[in-house]
PDB file of C-alpha atoms in Angstrom:
ATOM      1  CA  MET V   1    -176.540-111.997  64.246  1.00  0.00           C
ATOM      2  CA  ALA V   2    -173.110-112.719  65.674  1.00  0.00           C
ATOM      3  CA  MET V   3    -170.966-109.678  66.435  1.00  0.00           C
ATOM      4  CA  ASN V   4    -168.030-111.416  64.740  1.00  0.00           C
ATOM      5  CA  ASP V   5    -169.906-111.707  61.425  1.00  0.00           C
ATOM      6  CA  PRO V   6    -167.307-110.688  58.797  1.00  0.00           C
ATOM      7  CA  SER V   7    -169.977-108.930  56.735  1.00  0.00           C
ATOM      8  CA  LEU V   8    -170.345-106.313  59.500  1.00  0.00           C
ATOM      9  CA  ALA V   9    -166.721-105.221  59.098  1.00  0.00           C
ATOM     10  CA  LEU V  10    -167.132-105.030  55.322  1.00  0.00           C
ATOM     11  CA  ILE V  11    -170.289-102.919  55.682  1.00  0.00           C
ATOM     12  CA  GLU V  12    -168.641-100.630  58.227  1.00  0.00           C
ATOM     13  CA  HIS V  13    -165.613-100.037  55.990  1.00  0.00           C
ATOM     14  CA  ALA V  14    -167.824 -99.476  52.931  1.00  0.00           C
ATOM     15  CA  LEU V  15    -169.915 -96.902  54.806  1.00  0.00           C
ATOM     16  CA  GLY V  16    -166.770 -95.077  55.895  1.00  0.00           C
ATOM     17  CA  ARG V  17    -165.500 -94.923  52.312  1.00  0.00           C
ATOM     18  CA  LEU V  18    -168.925 -93.804  51.098  1.00  0.00           C
ATOM     19  CA  ARG V  19    -169.074 -90.972  53.599  1.00  0.00           C
ATOM     20  CA  ARG V  20    -165.574 -89.748  52.780  1.00  0.00           C
ATOM     21  CA  ASN V  21    -166.181 -89.903  49.025  1.00  0.00           C
ATOM     22  CA  GLN V  22    -169.602 -88.236  49.203  1.00  0.00           C
ATOM     23  CA  THR V  23    -168.376 -85.413  51.354  1.00  0.00           C
ATOM     24  CA  ARG V  24    -165.104 -84.743  49.604  1.00  0.00           C
ATOM     25  CA  ARG V  25    -166.286 -85.046  46.009  1.00  0.00           C
ATOM     26  CA  SER V  26    -169.870 -83.859  45.848  1.00  0.00           C
ATOM     27  CA  LEU V  27    -169.615 -81.063  48.373  1.00  0.00           C
ATOM     28  CA  GLY V  28    -166.343 -79.984  46.786  1.00  0.00           C
ATOM     29  CA  LYS V  29    -168.140 -79.604  43.459  1.00  0.00           C
ATOM     30  CA  ILE V  30    -170.795 -77.433  45.079  1.00  0.00           C
ATOM     31  CA  ALA V  31    -168.066 -75.282  46.603  1.00  0.00           C
ATOM     32  CA  GLU V  32    -166.592 -74.749  43.113  1.00  0.00           C
ATOM     33  CA  GLN V  33    -169.922 -73.289  41.975  1.00  0.00           C
ATOM     34  CA  HIS V  34    -170.198 -70.793  44.834  1.00  0.00           C
ATOM     35  CA  PRO V  35    -167.582 -68.545  46.380  1.00  0.00           C
ATOM     36  CA  PRO V  36    -166.762 -69.879  49.871  1.00  0.00           C
ATOM     37  CA  ALA V  37    -167.929 -66.639  51.479  1.00  0.00           C
ATOM     38  CA  GLN V  38    -171.432 -67.301  50.168  1.00  0.00           C
ATOM     39  CA  VAL V  39    -171.917 -70.980  51.036  1.00  0.00           C
ATOM     40  CA  ASP V  40    -171.091 -72.752  54.275  1.00  0.00           C
ATOM     41  CA  LEU V  41    -171.205 -76.379  53.149  1.00  0.00           C
ATOM     42  CA  SER V  42    -171.565 -77.594  56.727  1.00  0.00           C
ATOM     43  CA  LEU V  43    -175.135 -76.239  56.581  1.00  0.00           C
ATOM     44  CA  ILE V  44    -176.253 -78.659  53.863  1.00  0.00           C
ATOM     45  CA  PRO V  45    -177.210 -81.373  56.388  1.00  0.00           C
ATOM     46  CA  VAL V  46    -179.456 -78.774  58.064  1.00  0.00           C
ATOM     47  CA  LEU V  47    -181.107 -78.009  54.733  1.00  0.00           C
ATOM     48  CA  TYR V  48    -181.628 -81.712  54.070  1.00  0.00           C
ATOM     49  CA  ALA V  49    -183.126 -82.207  57.540  1.00  0.00           C
ATOM     50  CA  VAL V  50    -185.576 -79.321  57.085  1.00  0.00           C
ATOM     51  CA  GLU V  51    -186.461 -80.555  53.595  1.00  0.00           C
ATOM     52  CA  GLU V  52    -186.955 -84.176  54.722  1.00  0.00           C
ATOM     53  CA  GLY V  53    -189.009 -83.125  57.730  1.00  0.00           C
ATOM     54  CA  ALA V  54    -191.330 -81.086  55.531  1.00  0.00           C
ATOM     55  CA  GLU V  55    -191.647 -83.957  53.035  1.00  0.00           C
ATOM     56  CA  ALA V  56    -192.424 -86.430  55.819  1.00  0.00           C
ATOM     57  CA  GLY V  57    -195.542 -84.462  56.695  1.00  0.00           C
ATOM     58  CA  THR V  58    -194.554 -83.980  60.308  1.00  0.00           C
ATOM     59  CA  GLU V  59    -196.384 -81.385  62.385  1.00  0.00           C
ATOM     60  CA  GLY V  60    -193.649 -78.947  61.525  1.00  0.00           C
ATOM     61  CA  VAL V  61    -189.910 -78.969  61.409  1.00  0.00           C
ATOM     62  CA  THR V  62    -188.326 -77.813  64.648  1.00  0.00           C
ATOM     63  CA  VAL V  63    -184.744 -77.463  65.824  1.00  0.00           C
ATOM     64  CA  GLY V  64    -185.305 -80.651  67.826  1.00  0.00           C
ATOM     65  CA  LEU V  65    -186.268 -82.551  64.690  1.00  0.00           C
ATOM     66  CA  VAL V  66    -183.215 -81.188  62.864  1.00  0.00           C
ATOM     67  CA  ALA V  67    -181.014 -82.297  65.769  1.00  0.00           C
ATOM     68  CA  GLU V  68    -182.524 -85.769  65.659  1.00  0.00           C
ATOM     69  CA  ARG V  69    -182.192 -86.111  61.880  1.00  0.00           C
ATOM     70  CA  ILE V  70    -178.551 -85.057  61.715  1.00  0.00           C
ATOM     71  CA  GLY V  71    -177.533 -86.718  64.957  1.00  0.00           C
ATOM     72  CA  LEU V  72    -176.454 -83.685  66.943  1.00  0.00           C
ATOM     73  CA  ASP V  73    -177.265 -82.460  70.399  1.00  0.00           C
ATOM     74  CA  PRO V  74    -179.972 -79.755  70.415  1.00  0.00           C
ATOM     75  CA  SER V  75    -177.616 -76.890  71.303  1.00  0.00           C
ATOM     76  CA  ARG V  76    -175.252 -77.648  68.400  1.00  0.00           C
ATOM     77  CA  ALA V  77    -178.203 -78.096  66.032  1.00  0.00           C
ATOM     78  CA  SER V  78    -179.640 -74.785  67.245  1.00  0.00           C
ATOM     79  CA  ARG V  79    -176.383 -73.010  66.377  1.00  0.00           C
ATOM     80  CA  MET V  80    -176.310 -74.636  62.934  1.00  0.00           C
ATOM     81  CA  VAL V  81    -179.947 -73.705  62.300  1.00  0.00           C
ATOM     82  CA  GLY V  82    -179.123 -70.151  63.395  1.00  0.00           C
ATOM     83  CA  SER V  83    -176.278 -70.063  60.884  1.00  0.00           C
ATOM     84  CA  ALA V  84    -178.590 -71.381  58.147  1.00  0.00           C
ATOM     85  CA  ILE V  85    -181.118 -68.662  59.021  1.00  0.00           C
ATOM     86  CA  GLN V  86    -178.431 -65.990  59.022  1.00  0.00           C
ATOM     87  CA  ALA V  87    -177.193 -67.234  55.622  1.00  0.00           C
ATOM     88  CA  GLY V  88    -180.728 -66.933  54.241  1.00  0.00           C
ATOM     89  CA  TYR V  89    -181.333 -70.660  53.622  1.00  0.00           C
ATOM     90  CA  VAL V  90    -183.867 -71.323  56.387  1.00  0.00           C
ATOM     91  CA  GLU V  91    -186.539 -69.172  57.968  1.00  0.00           C
ATOM     92  CA  ARG V  92    -188.556 -69.357  61.168  1.00  0.00           C
ATOM     93  CA  VAL V  93    -192.330 -69.352  60.804  1.00  0.00           C
ATOM     94  CA  ALA V  94    -195.185 -69.590  63.278  1.00  0.00           C
ATOM     95  CA  SER V  95    -196.928 -72.943  63.486  1.00  0.00           C
ATOM     96  CA  GLN V  96    -200.255 -73.150  61.673  1.00  0.00           C
ATOM     97  CA  THR V  97    -201.754 -75.018  64.639  1.00  0.00           C
ATOM     98  CA  ASP V  98    -200.033 -73.260  67.554  1.00  0.00           C
ATOM     99  CA  GLY V  99    -198.876 -69.681  67.067  1.00  0.00           C
ATOM    100  CA  ARG V 100    -196.537 -69.970  70.057  1.00  0.00           C
ATOM    101  CA  ARG V 101    -194.571 -72.713  68.365  1.00  0.00           C
ATOM    102  CA  ILE V 102    -191.802 -71.870  65.895  1.00  0.00           C
ATOM    103  CA  GLN V 103    -191.175 -74.043  62.872  1.00  0.00           C
ATOM    104  CA  LEU V 104    -188.514 -74.030  60.196  1.00  0.00           C
ATOM    105  CA  ARG V 105    -188.774 -74.049  56.435  1.00  0.00           C
ATOM    106  CA  LEU V 106    -186.381 -73.613  53.546  1.00  0.00           C
ATOM    107  CA  THR V 107    -186.226 -70.278  51.801  1.00  0.00           C
ATOM    108  CA  ASP V 108    -186.059 -70.221  48.010  1.00  0.00           C
ATOM    109  CA  ALA V 109    -182.260 -69.917  48.280  1.00  0.00           C
ATOM    110  CA  GLY V 110    -182.153 -72.871  50.686  1.00  0.00           C
ATOM    111  CA  ALA V 111    -184.332 -75.012  48.434  1.00  0.00           C
ATOM    112  CA  LYS V 112    -182.130 -74.135  45.449  1.00  0.00           C
ATOM    113  CA  LEU V 113    -178.924 -75.032  47.292  1.00  0.00           C
ATOM    114  CA  ALA V 114    -180.427 -78.298  48.574  1.00  0.00           C
ATOM    115  CA  GLU V 115    -181.517 -79.161  45.018  1.00  0.00           C
ATOM    116  CA  GLU V 116    -178.018 -78.422  43.690  1.00  0.00           C
ATOM    117  CA  ALA V 117    -176.528 -80.664  46.366  1.00  0.00           C
ATOM    118  CA  HIS V 118    -178.959 -83.460  45.454  1.00  0.00           C
ATOM    119  CA  LYS V 119    -178.099 -83.138  41.754  1.00  0.00           C
ATOM    120  CA  PHE V 120    -174.357 -83.260  42.395  1.00  0.00           C
ATOM    121  CA  ARG V 121    -174.662 -86.274  44.660  1.00  0.00           C
ATOM    122  CA  GLN V 122    -176.963 -88.122  42.265  1.00  0.00           C
ATOM    123  CA  ALA V 123    -174.627 -87.411  39.339  1.00  0.00           C
ATOM    124  CA  PHE V 124    -171.696 -88.688  41.403  1.00  0.00           C
ATOM    125  CA  LEU V 125    -173.573 -91.860  42.322  1.00  0.00           C
ATOM    126  CA  GLY V 126    -174.777 -92.278  38.742  1.00  0.00           C
ATOM    127  CA  GLN V 127    -171.199 -92.243  37.479  1.00  0.00           C
ATOM    128  CA  ALA V 128    -170.156 -94.828  40.036  1.00  0.00           C
ATOM    129  CA  ILE V 129    -172.849 -97.337  39.061  1.00  0.00           C
ATOM    130  CA  ALA V 130    -173.387 -96.443  35.404  1.00  0.00           C
ATOM    131  CA  HIS V 131    -172.011 -99.824  34.325  1.00  0.00           C
ATOM    132  CA  TRP V 132    -174.349-101.763  36.652  1.00  0.00           C
ATOM    133  CA  SER V 133    -177.424-103.475  35.303  1.00  0.00           C
ATOM    134  CA  GLU V 134    -180.812-101.916  35.987  1.00  0.00           C
ATOM    135  CA  HIS V 135    -181.585-104.892  38.244  1.00  0.00           C
ATOM    136  CA  ASP V 136    -178.431-104.310  40.319  1.00  0.00           C
ATOM    137  CA  ARG V 137    -179.152-100.576  40.644  1.00  0.00           C
ATOM    138  CA  THR V 138    -182.715-101.320  41.720  1.00  0.00           C
ATOM    139  CA  GLU V 139    -181.533-103.916  44.240  1.00  0.00           C
ATOM    140  CA  LEU V 140    -178.954-101.525  45.680  1.00  0.00           C
ATOM    141  CA  ALA V 141    -181.635 -98.854  46.073  1.00  0.00           C
ATOM    142  CA  ARG V 142    -184.023-101.323  47.703  1.00  0.00           C
ATOM    143  CA  LEU V 143    -181.486-102.822  50.109  1.00  0.00           C
ATOM    144  CA  PHE V 144    -179.810 -99.534  50.971  1.00  0.00           C
ATOM    145  CA  SER V 145    -183.198 -97.918  51.667  1.00  0.00           C
ATOM    146  CA  ARG V 146    -184.121-100.862  53.862  1.00  0.00           C
ATOM    147  CA  PHE V 147    -180.759-100.635  55.634  1.00  0.00           C
ATOM    148  CA  THR V 148    -181.050 -96.917  56.358  1.00  0.00           C
ATOM    149  CA  GLU V 149    -184.638 -97.327  57.566  1.00  0.00           C
ATOM    150  CA  ASP V 150    -183.601-100.120  59.944  1.00  0.00           C
ATOM    151  CA  LEU V 151    -180.544 -98.145  61.029  1.00  0.00           C
ATOM    152  CA  SER V 152    -182.734 -95.182  61.996  1.00  0.00           C
ATOM    153  CA  LYS V 153    -184.701 -97.477  64.326  1.00  0.00           C
ATOM    154  CA  THR V 154    -181.617 -98.938  66.011  1.00  0.00           C
ATOM    155  CA  ASP V 155    -180.312 -97.642  69.320  1.00  0.00           C
ATOM    156  CA  PRO V 156    -176.561 -96.994  69.381  1.00  0.00           C
ATOM    157  CA  CYS V 157    -174.618 -99.550  71.408  1.00  0.00           C
TER     158      CYS V 157
END
C-alpha cells in the first residue's frame, strides 16, 4: 500500500477522534458515578489488560504482559499495576505452575469497575450507531476487529 494513500489519513484522523471521544465521554461518566478519591480512571487500561490476559488463557497475567497490552515500558506499567493493587482492583497471586512467579488477577472490585467501564463504553457506542443497519454494525465490528488484530501484529515505524 502506498504511504500517500488518502484513506490512511482518514483512518488516522478517525482513530484520533475515537480516542478523544471514548476517553472524554465514557470515562467521564464513570467518574460521575464514583467520587474522584475512590477511582483513578487512569487505572482502567490496567484492569482491561489484566482482564484480557486472563480471558486469552495465557500462562498468567504478569506486569510484562500488562505493559505490552497497554503499550507502556515495564517500569511505568509496574507503577500503574502497583497503584491498581493499592486501590484494591488488582491482586498478586502465586503462579499455579511456578510458585516463584507472581501473576495478577482482578479483585471483585476491579472486575466490577471494569464491567462498569465496558457498559458505559458499549452504551456510548450503541448510541452512536443506533441508526445503522444490523448489516453495517456487523461489518463495522468485523472490519474493526480485523484492523485491531492486524495492528497488534504490526511493528511501529
